[in-house]
Structure formats: structure tokens, C-alpha cells
Short mmCIF file of C-alpha atoms in Angstrom, two decimals:
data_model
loop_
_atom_site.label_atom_id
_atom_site.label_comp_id
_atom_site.label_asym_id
_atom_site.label_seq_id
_atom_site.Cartn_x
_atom_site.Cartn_y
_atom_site.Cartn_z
CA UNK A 1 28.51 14.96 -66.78
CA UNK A 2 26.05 15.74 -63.62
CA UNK A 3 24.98 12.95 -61.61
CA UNK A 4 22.41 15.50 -60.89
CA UNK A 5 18.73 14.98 -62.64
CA UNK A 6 18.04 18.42 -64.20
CA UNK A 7 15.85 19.28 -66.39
CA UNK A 8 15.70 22.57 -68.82
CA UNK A 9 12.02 23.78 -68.26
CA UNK A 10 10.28 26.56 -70.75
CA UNK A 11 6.82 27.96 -71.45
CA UNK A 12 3.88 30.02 -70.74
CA UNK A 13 0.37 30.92 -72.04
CA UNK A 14 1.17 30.34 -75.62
CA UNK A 15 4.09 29.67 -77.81
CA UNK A 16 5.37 32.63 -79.14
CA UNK A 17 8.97 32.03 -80.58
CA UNK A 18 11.20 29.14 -81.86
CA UNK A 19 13.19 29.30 -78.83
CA UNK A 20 12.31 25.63 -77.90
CA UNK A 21 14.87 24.66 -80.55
CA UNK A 22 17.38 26.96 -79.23
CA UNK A 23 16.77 24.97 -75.86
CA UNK A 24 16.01 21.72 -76.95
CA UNK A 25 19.58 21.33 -78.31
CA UNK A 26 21.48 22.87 -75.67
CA UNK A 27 19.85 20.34 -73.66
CA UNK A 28 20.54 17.69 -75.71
CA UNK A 29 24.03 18.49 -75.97
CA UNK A 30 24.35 18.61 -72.63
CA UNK A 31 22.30 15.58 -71.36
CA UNK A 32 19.69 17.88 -69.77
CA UNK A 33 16.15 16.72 -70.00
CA UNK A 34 13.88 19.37 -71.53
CA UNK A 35 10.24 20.05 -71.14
CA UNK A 36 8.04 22.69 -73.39
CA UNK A 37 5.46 23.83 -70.91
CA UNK A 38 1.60 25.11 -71.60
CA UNK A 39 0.96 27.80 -68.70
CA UNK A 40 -2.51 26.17 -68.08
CA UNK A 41 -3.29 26.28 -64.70
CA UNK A 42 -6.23 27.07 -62.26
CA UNK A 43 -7.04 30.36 -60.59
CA UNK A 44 -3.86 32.53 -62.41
CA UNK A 45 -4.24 36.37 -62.63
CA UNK A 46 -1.21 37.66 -63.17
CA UNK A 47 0.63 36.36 -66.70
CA UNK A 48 4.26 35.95 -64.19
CA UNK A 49 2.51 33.32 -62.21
CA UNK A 50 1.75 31.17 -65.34
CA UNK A 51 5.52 30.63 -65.00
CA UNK A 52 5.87 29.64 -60.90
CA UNK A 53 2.82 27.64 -61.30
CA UNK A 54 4.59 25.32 -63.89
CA UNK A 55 7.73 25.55 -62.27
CA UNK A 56 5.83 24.09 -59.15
CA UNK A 57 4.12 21.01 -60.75
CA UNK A 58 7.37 20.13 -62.34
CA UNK A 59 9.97 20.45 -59.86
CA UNK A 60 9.23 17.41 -57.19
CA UNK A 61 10.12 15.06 -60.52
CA UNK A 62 13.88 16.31 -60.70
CA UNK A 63 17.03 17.34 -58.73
CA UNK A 64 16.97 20.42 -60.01
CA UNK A 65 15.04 22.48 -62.40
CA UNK A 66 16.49 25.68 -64.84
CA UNK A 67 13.48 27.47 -65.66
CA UNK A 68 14.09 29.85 -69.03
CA UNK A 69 12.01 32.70 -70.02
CA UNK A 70 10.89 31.77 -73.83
CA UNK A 71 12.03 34.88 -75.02
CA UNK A 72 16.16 33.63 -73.65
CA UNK A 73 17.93 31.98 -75.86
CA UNK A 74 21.52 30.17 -75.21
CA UNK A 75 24.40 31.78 -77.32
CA UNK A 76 27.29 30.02 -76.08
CA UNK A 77 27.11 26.21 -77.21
CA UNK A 78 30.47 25.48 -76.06
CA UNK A 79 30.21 25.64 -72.66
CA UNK A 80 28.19 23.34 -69.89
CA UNK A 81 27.28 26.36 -67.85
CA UNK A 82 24.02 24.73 -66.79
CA UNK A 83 25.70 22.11 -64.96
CA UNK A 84 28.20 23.77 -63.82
CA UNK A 85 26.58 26.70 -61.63
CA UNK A 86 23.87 24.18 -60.54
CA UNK A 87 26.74 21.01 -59.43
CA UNK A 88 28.53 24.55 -57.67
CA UNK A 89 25.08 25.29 -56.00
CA UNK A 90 24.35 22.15 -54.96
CA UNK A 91 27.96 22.00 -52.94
CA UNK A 92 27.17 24.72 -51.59
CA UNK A 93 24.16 24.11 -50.02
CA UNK A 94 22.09 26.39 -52.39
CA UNK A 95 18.86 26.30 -53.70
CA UNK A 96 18.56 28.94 -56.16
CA UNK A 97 21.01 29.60 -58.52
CA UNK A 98 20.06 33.04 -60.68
CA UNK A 99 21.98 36.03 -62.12
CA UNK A 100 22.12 40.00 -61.08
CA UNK A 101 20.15 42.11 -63.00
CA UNK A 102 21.98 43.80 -65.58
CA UNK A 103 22.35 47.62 -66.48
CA UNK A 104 19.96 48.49 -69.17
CA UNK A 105 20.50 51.72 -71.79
CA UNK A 106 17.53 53.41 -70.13
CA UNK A 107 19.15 53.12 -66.37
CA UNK A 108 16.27 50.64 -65.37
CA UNK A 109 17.89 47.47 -62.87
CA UNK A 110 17.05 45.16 -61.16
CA UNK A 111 19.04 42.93 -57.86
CA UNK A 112 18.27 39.67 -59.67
CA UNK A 113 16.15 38.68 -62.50
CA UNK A 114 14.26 35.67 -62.84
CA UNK A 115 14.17 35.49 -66.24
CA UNK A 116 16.74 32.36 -66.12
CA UNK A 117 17.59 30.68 -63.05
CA UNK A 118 18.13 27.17 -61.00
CA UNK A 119 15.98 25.62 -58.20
CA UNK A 120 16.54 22.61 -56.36
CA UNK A 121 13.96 19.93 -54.86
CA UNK A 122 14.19 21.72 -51.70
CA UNK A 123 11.15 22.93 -49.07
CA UNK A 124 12.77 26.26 -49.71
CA UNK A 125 11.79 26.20 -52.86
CA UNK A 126 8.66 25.51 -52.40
CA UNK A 127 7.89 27.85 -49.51
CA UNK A 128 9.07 30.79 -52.19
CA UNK A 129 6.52 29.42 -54.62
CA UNK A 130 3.73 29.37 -52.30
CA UNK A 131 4.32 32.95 -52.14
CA UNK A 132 3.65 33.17 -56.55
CA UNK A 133 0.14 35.29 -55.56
CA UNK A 134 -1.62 38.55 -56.10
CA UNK A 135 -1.33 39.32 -52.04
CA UNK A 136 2.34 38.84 -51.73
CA UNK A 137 3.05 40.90 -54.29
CA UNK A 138 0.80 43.86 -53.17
CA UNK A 139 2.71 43.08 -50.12
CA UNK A 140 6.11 43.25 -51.76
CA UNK A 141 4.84 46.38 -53.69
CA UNK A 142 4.29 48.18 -50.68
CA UNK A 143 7.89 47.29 -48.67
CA UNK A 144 9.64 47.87 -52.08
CA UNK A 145 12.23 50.34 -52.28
CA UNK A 146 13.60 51.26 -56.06
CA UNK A 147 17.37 52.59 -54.37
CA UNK A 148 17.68 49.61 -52.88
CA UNK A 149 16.49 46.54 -55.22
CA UNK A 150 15.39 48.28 -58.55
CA UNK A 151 12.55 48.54 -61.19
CA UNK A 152 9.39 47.00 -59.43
CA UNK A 153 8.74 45.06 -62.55
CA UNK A 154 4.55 43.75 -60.93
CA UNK A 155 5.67 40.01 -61.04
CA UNK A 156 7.52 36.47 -59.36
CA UNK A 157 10.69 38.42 -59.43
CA UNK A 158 9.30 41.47 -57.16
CA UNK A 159 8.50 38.24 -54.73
CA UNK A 160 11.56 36.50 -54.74
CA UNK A 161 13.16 39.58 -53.60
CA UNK A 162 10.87 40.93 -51.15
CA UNK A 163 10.97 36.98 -49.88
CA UNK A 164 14.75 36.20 -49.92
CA UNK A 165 15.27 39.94 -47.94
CA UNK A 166 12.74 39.88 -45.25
CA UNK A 167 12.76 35.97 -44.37
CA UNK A 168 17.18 35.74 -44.51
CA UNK A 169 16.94 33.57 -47.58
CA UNK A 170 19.56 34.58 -49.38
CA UNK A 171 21.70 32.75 -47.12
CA UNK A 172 20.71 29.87 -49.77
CA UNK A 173 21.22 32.18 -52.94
CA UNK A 174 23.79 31.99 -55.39
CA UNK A 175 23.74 34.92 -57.48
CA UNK A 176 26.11 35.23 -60.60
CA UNK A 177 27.19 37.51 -63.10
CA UNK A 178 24.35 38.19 -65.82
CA UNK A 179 26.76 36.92 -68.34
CA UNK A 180 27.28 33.65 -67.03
CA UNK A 181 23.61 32.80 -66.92
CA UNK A 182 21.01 35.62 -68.49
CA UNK A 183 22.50 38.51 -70.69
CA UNK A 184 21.27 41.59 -72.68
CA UNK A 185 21.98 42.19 -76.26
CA UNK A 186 24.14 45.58 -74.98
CA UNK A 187 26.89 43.45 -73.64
CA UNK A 188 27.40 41.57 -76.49
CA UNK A 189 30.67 43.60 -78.18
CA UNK A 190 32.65 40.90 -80.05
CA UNK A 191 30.75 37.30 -80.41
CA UNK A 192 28.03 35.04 -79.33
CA UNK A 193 30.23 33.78 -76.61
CA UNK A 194 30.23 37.71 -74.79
CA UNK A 195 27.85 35.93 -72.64
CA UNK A 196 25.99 32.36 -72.15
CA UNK A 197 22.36 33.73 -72.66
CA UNK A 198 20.79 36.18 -74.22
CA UNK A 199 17.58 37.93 -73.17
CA UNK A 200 14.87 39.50 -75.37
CA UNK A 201 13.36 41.91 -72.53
CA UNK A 202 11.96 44.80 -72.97
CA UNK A 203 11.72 44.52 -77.30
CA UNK A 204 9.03 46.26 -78.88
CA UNK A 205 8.30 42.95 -80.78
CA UNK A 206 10.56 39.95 -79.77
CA UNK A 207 10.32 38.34 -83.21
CA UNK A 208 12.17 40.83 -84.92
CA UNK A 209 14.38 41.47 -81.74
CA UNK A 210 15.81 38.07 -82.38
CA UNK A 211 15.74 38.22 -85.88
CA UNK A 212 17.68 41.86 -86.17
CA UNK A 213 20.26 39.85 -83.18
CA UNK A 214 20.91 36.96 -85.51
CA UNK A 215 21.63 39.02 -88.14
CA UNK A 216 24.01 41.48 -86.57
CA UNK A 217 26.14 38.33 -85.74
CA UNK A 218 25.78 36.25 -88.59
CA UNK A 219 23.75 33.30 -87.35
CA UNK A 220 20.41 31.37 -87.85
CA UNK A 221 16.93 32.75 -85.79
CA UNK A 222 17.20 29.89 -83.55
CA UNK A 223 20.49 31.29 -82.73
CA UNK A 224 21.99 27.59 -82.94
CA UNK A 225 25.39 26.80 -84.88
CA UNK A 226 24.70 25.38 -88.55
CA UNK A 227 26.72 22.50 -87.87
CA UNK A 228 24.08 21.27 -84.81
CA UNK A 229 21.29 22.36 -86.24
CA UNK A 230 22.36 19.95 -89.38
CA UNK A 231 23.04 17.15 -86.06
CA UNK A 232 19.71 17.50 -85.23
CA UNK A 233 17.92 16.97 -88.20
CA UNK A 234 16.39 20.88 -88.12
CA UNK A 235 14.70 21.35 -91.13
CA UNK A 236 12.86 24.60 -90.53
CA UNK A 237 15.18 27.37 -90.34
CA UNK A 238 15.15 31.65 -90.12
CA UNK A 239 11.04 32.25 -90.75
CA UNK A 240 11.39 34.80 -90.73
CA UNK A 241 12.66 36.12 -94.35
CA UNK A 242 14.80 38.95 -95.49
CA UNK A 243 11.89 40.25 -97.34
CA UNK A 244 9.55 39.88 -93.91
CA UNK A 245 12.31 41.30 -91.72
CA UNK A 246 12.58 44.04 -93.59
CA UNK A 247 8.69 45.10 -93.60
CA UNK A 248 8.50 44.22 -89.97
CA UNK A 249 12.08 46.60 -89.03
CA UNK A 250 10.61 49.38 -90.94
CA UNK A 251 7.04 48.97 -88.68
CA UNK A 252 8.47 48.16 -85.46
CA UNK A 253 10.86 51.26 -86.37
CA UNK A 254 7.62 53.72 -87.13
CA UNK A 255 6.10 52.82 -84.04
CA UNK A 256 9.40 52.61 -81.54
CA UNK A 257 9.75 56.48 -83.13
CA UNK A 258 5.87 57.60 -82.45
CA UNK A 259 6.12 55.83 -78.77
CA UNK A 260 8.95 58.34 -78.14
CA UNK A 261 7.46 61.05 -79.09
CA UNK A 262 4.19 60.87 -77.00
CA UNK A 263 6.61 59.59 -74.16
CA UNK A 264 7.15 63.14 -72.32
CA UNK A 265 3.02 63.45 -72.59
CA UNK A 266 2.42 60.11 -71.23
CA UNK A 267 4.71 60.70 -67.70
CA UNK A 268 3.84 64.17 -67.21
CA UNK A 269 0.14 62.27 -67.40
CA UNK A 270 1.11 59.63 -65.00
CA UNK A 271 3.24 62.19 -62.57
CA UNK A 272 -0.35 64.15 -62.52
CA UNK A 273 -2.16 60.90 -61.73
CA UNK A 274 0.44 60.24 -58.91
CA UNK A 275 0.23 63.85 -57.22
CA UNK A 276 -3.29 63.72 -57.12
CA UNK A 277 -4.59 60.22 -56.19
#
């Protein structure tokens, strides 16, 4: 176990899934503290920075910090990743520990994604979040170039890459394989353990994104082993029912189909907008 004190850090503007039981009892198993965050926060304008601004109050009481996107979930609960890549980090002389973007089915990437990642107590850290605000990233938005780093996604991970390229930061960046730290349902082809977390981006409604996951490979909605969910005394289990699920796949599936459709109207729309400012 890490001498290191790290703590598992979630949340945002509201509470939209039952991932915080998914995380709770990784970090449990694991002797990670864990903290359930409320994005509340003065002066945010951008829903990304709800995220940095937590991250920010609750780093200087820990080590380290690995922040998780509520819509991630851990699907591997045999292995102590979290420790691991931050312990090889820290030997290192690292700050940030994070994973490469991964390939999605519609060709969008990224050069990292900061959907799940490690930061240390460091004043590197901290000089990256003091740059979570609207003029950096108009600033990033400006220098970025798609060949180069990717989808411009108008949030904290547009700024961590503009930052880490133009001030020679990623000298202090580890960056991993997306399976060893934040995954995509496409790259899971034989079991939960494909990769160590999985993340909902991009779903037309998360809910049943996790919901239609779990059931593809068998498993509860919190995505947690039956045998540690019994451990810990979870009581509440898969909300969502078969009978809900099925409603809810059949509307998410209407509207993922209409959305298509009006998609070659809505570009040629914004490719009109573009060429004539």
C-alpha cells in the first residue's frame, strides 16, 4: 500500500449518476480516501471549471489527488492501478499523471483527456489551475491546431494542453495508455478487465449509456462485483429497471435516429455560418 496520501475526488454542479458507489468502493478497497464534491464555487462560467475549481480547494490537503469525471466508472476491481501510476509518477518527478485520448467511432481525438487523471501537491499544479478561466481558453482556442492536438472540446482540457505545450510542461507529464487509466466502451471486446475505466462521453443520455454497458456484460449499474457490493452493505442496486430501460432505449433510440437525420442540415448550416462571419 502507498505511503502516499491520495485521495479519489468526484463531482460537479449536481449529482447525476450512482457513480459515487462505483468510486467509493474502489477507494475503499484500495485505502484511497474519497470525497463527493458539490461544484459550488464563486464567479464560474464555464460548467469544465466547476471541476478545476474543486480540484483546487482540495488538493493542498493531500499528496496527491485523482480527480474522476462522474460519468467514469472503474471496471477493473482487481487491480491497484491508482496507486500504482501515481507511486510511478511520483518517482519520477511527475506531477500529472493522465491518459491519451482515445480513438472514437466518429474519428474525433484528443492528445490527452482530462476526464481521469493524477495531480500532485506541487506549484505546478497550481500554476495550471490558475489558468481554469474564460481568457486562457479563448487564448488556447486561438493557438489551437486540430492536426496537431485534436477536437477543441471549449474546456480545462483545451488548457492543459495549450499550457503543458507552450510553457515545456510536459517535461512533468506522464501520459499512459487510455486503458490503463480512462477507457471507451469501443475497446471493451472480451471483459470488464479490457481496460481499468470506463468513460461515458459523448452518450446521448448517460443513464442509459451505463445501464445498456452493464447489461451487455452482465453486471450491476454501479458496475461493482456482487460479491463487494454485498461487502459493503449496498442495498440499492440497478434503478434503473428492465421495464424503465427498455422505455428509455426505445426514446434515446428515436431521438439518436432523428439527430442523424437533420445532421447533414445542421453542418452545411454551420459551414455557411463559418464562410460568412
Amino acid at each position: 500500500m502507498s505511503n502516499l496520501n491520495i485521495c479519489l475526488v468526484s463531482g460537479g454542479d449536481e449529482i447525476r449518476l450512482r457513480s459515487y458507489v462505483n468510486h467509493s468502493i474502489y477507494s475503499r478497497e484500495f485505502g484511497l480516501d474519497y470525497r463527493l464534491e458539490c461544484g459550488v464555487d464563486e464567479g464560474i462560467d464555464n460548467k469544465f471549471f466547476y471541476k478545476t475549481s474543486i480540484i483546487k480547494r482540495v488538493l493542498p490537503k493531500y499528496d496527491w489527488i485523482l480527480w474522476i469525471d462522474d460519468d467514469a466508472f472503474f471496471t477493473d476491481f482487481s487491480k491497484n492501478n491508482v496507486n500504482a501510476l501515481i507511486e510511478d509518477a511520483e518517482s519520477n518527478g511527475n506531477f500529472l499523471v493522465i491518459a491519451e485520448g482515445p480513438l472514437e467511432p466518429n474519428g474525433f481525438w484528443s492528445k490527452i483527456n482530462t476526464g481521469v487523471f493524477g495531480l500532485r501537491n506541487d506549484p505546478r499544479s497550481f500554476a495550471l489551475l490558475d489558468q481554469m478561466n474564460s481568457a486562457s481558453l479563448k487564448i488556447a482556442e486561438a493557438w489551437w491546431d486540430e492536426s496537431k492536438f485534436g477536437v477543441f472540446t471549449g474546456g480545462d482540457q483545451d488548457i492543459f494542453t495549450w499550457w503543458f505545450e507552450t510553457h515545456d510542461e510536459f517535461a512533468g507529464v506522464e501520459i499512459v495508455s487510455h486503458r490503463e487509466l480512462n477507457s471507451r466502451g469501443h475497446y471493451y471486446d472480451n471483459g470488464l478487465d479490457d481496460a481499468f475505466v470506463m468513460h461515458f462521453c459523448g452518450y446521448p443520455d448517460k443513464v442509459w449509456g451505463v445501464a445498456k454497458f452493464a447489461k451487455k456484460w452482465g453486471i450491476g449499474q454501479e458496475l461493482v462485483p456482487e460479491h463487494l457490493l454485498d461487502k459493503y452493505s449496498v442495498r440499492t442496486r440497478s434503478p434503473l429497471s428492465p421495464i424503465r430501460f427498455a422505455i428509455l432505449d426505445q426514446a434515446v433510440t428515436a431521438q439518436s435516429s432523428i439527430k442523424a437525420k437533420l445532421r447533414p442540415a445542421y453542418k452545411a448550416v454551420q459551414r455557411r455560418l463559418k464562410s460568412n462571419p
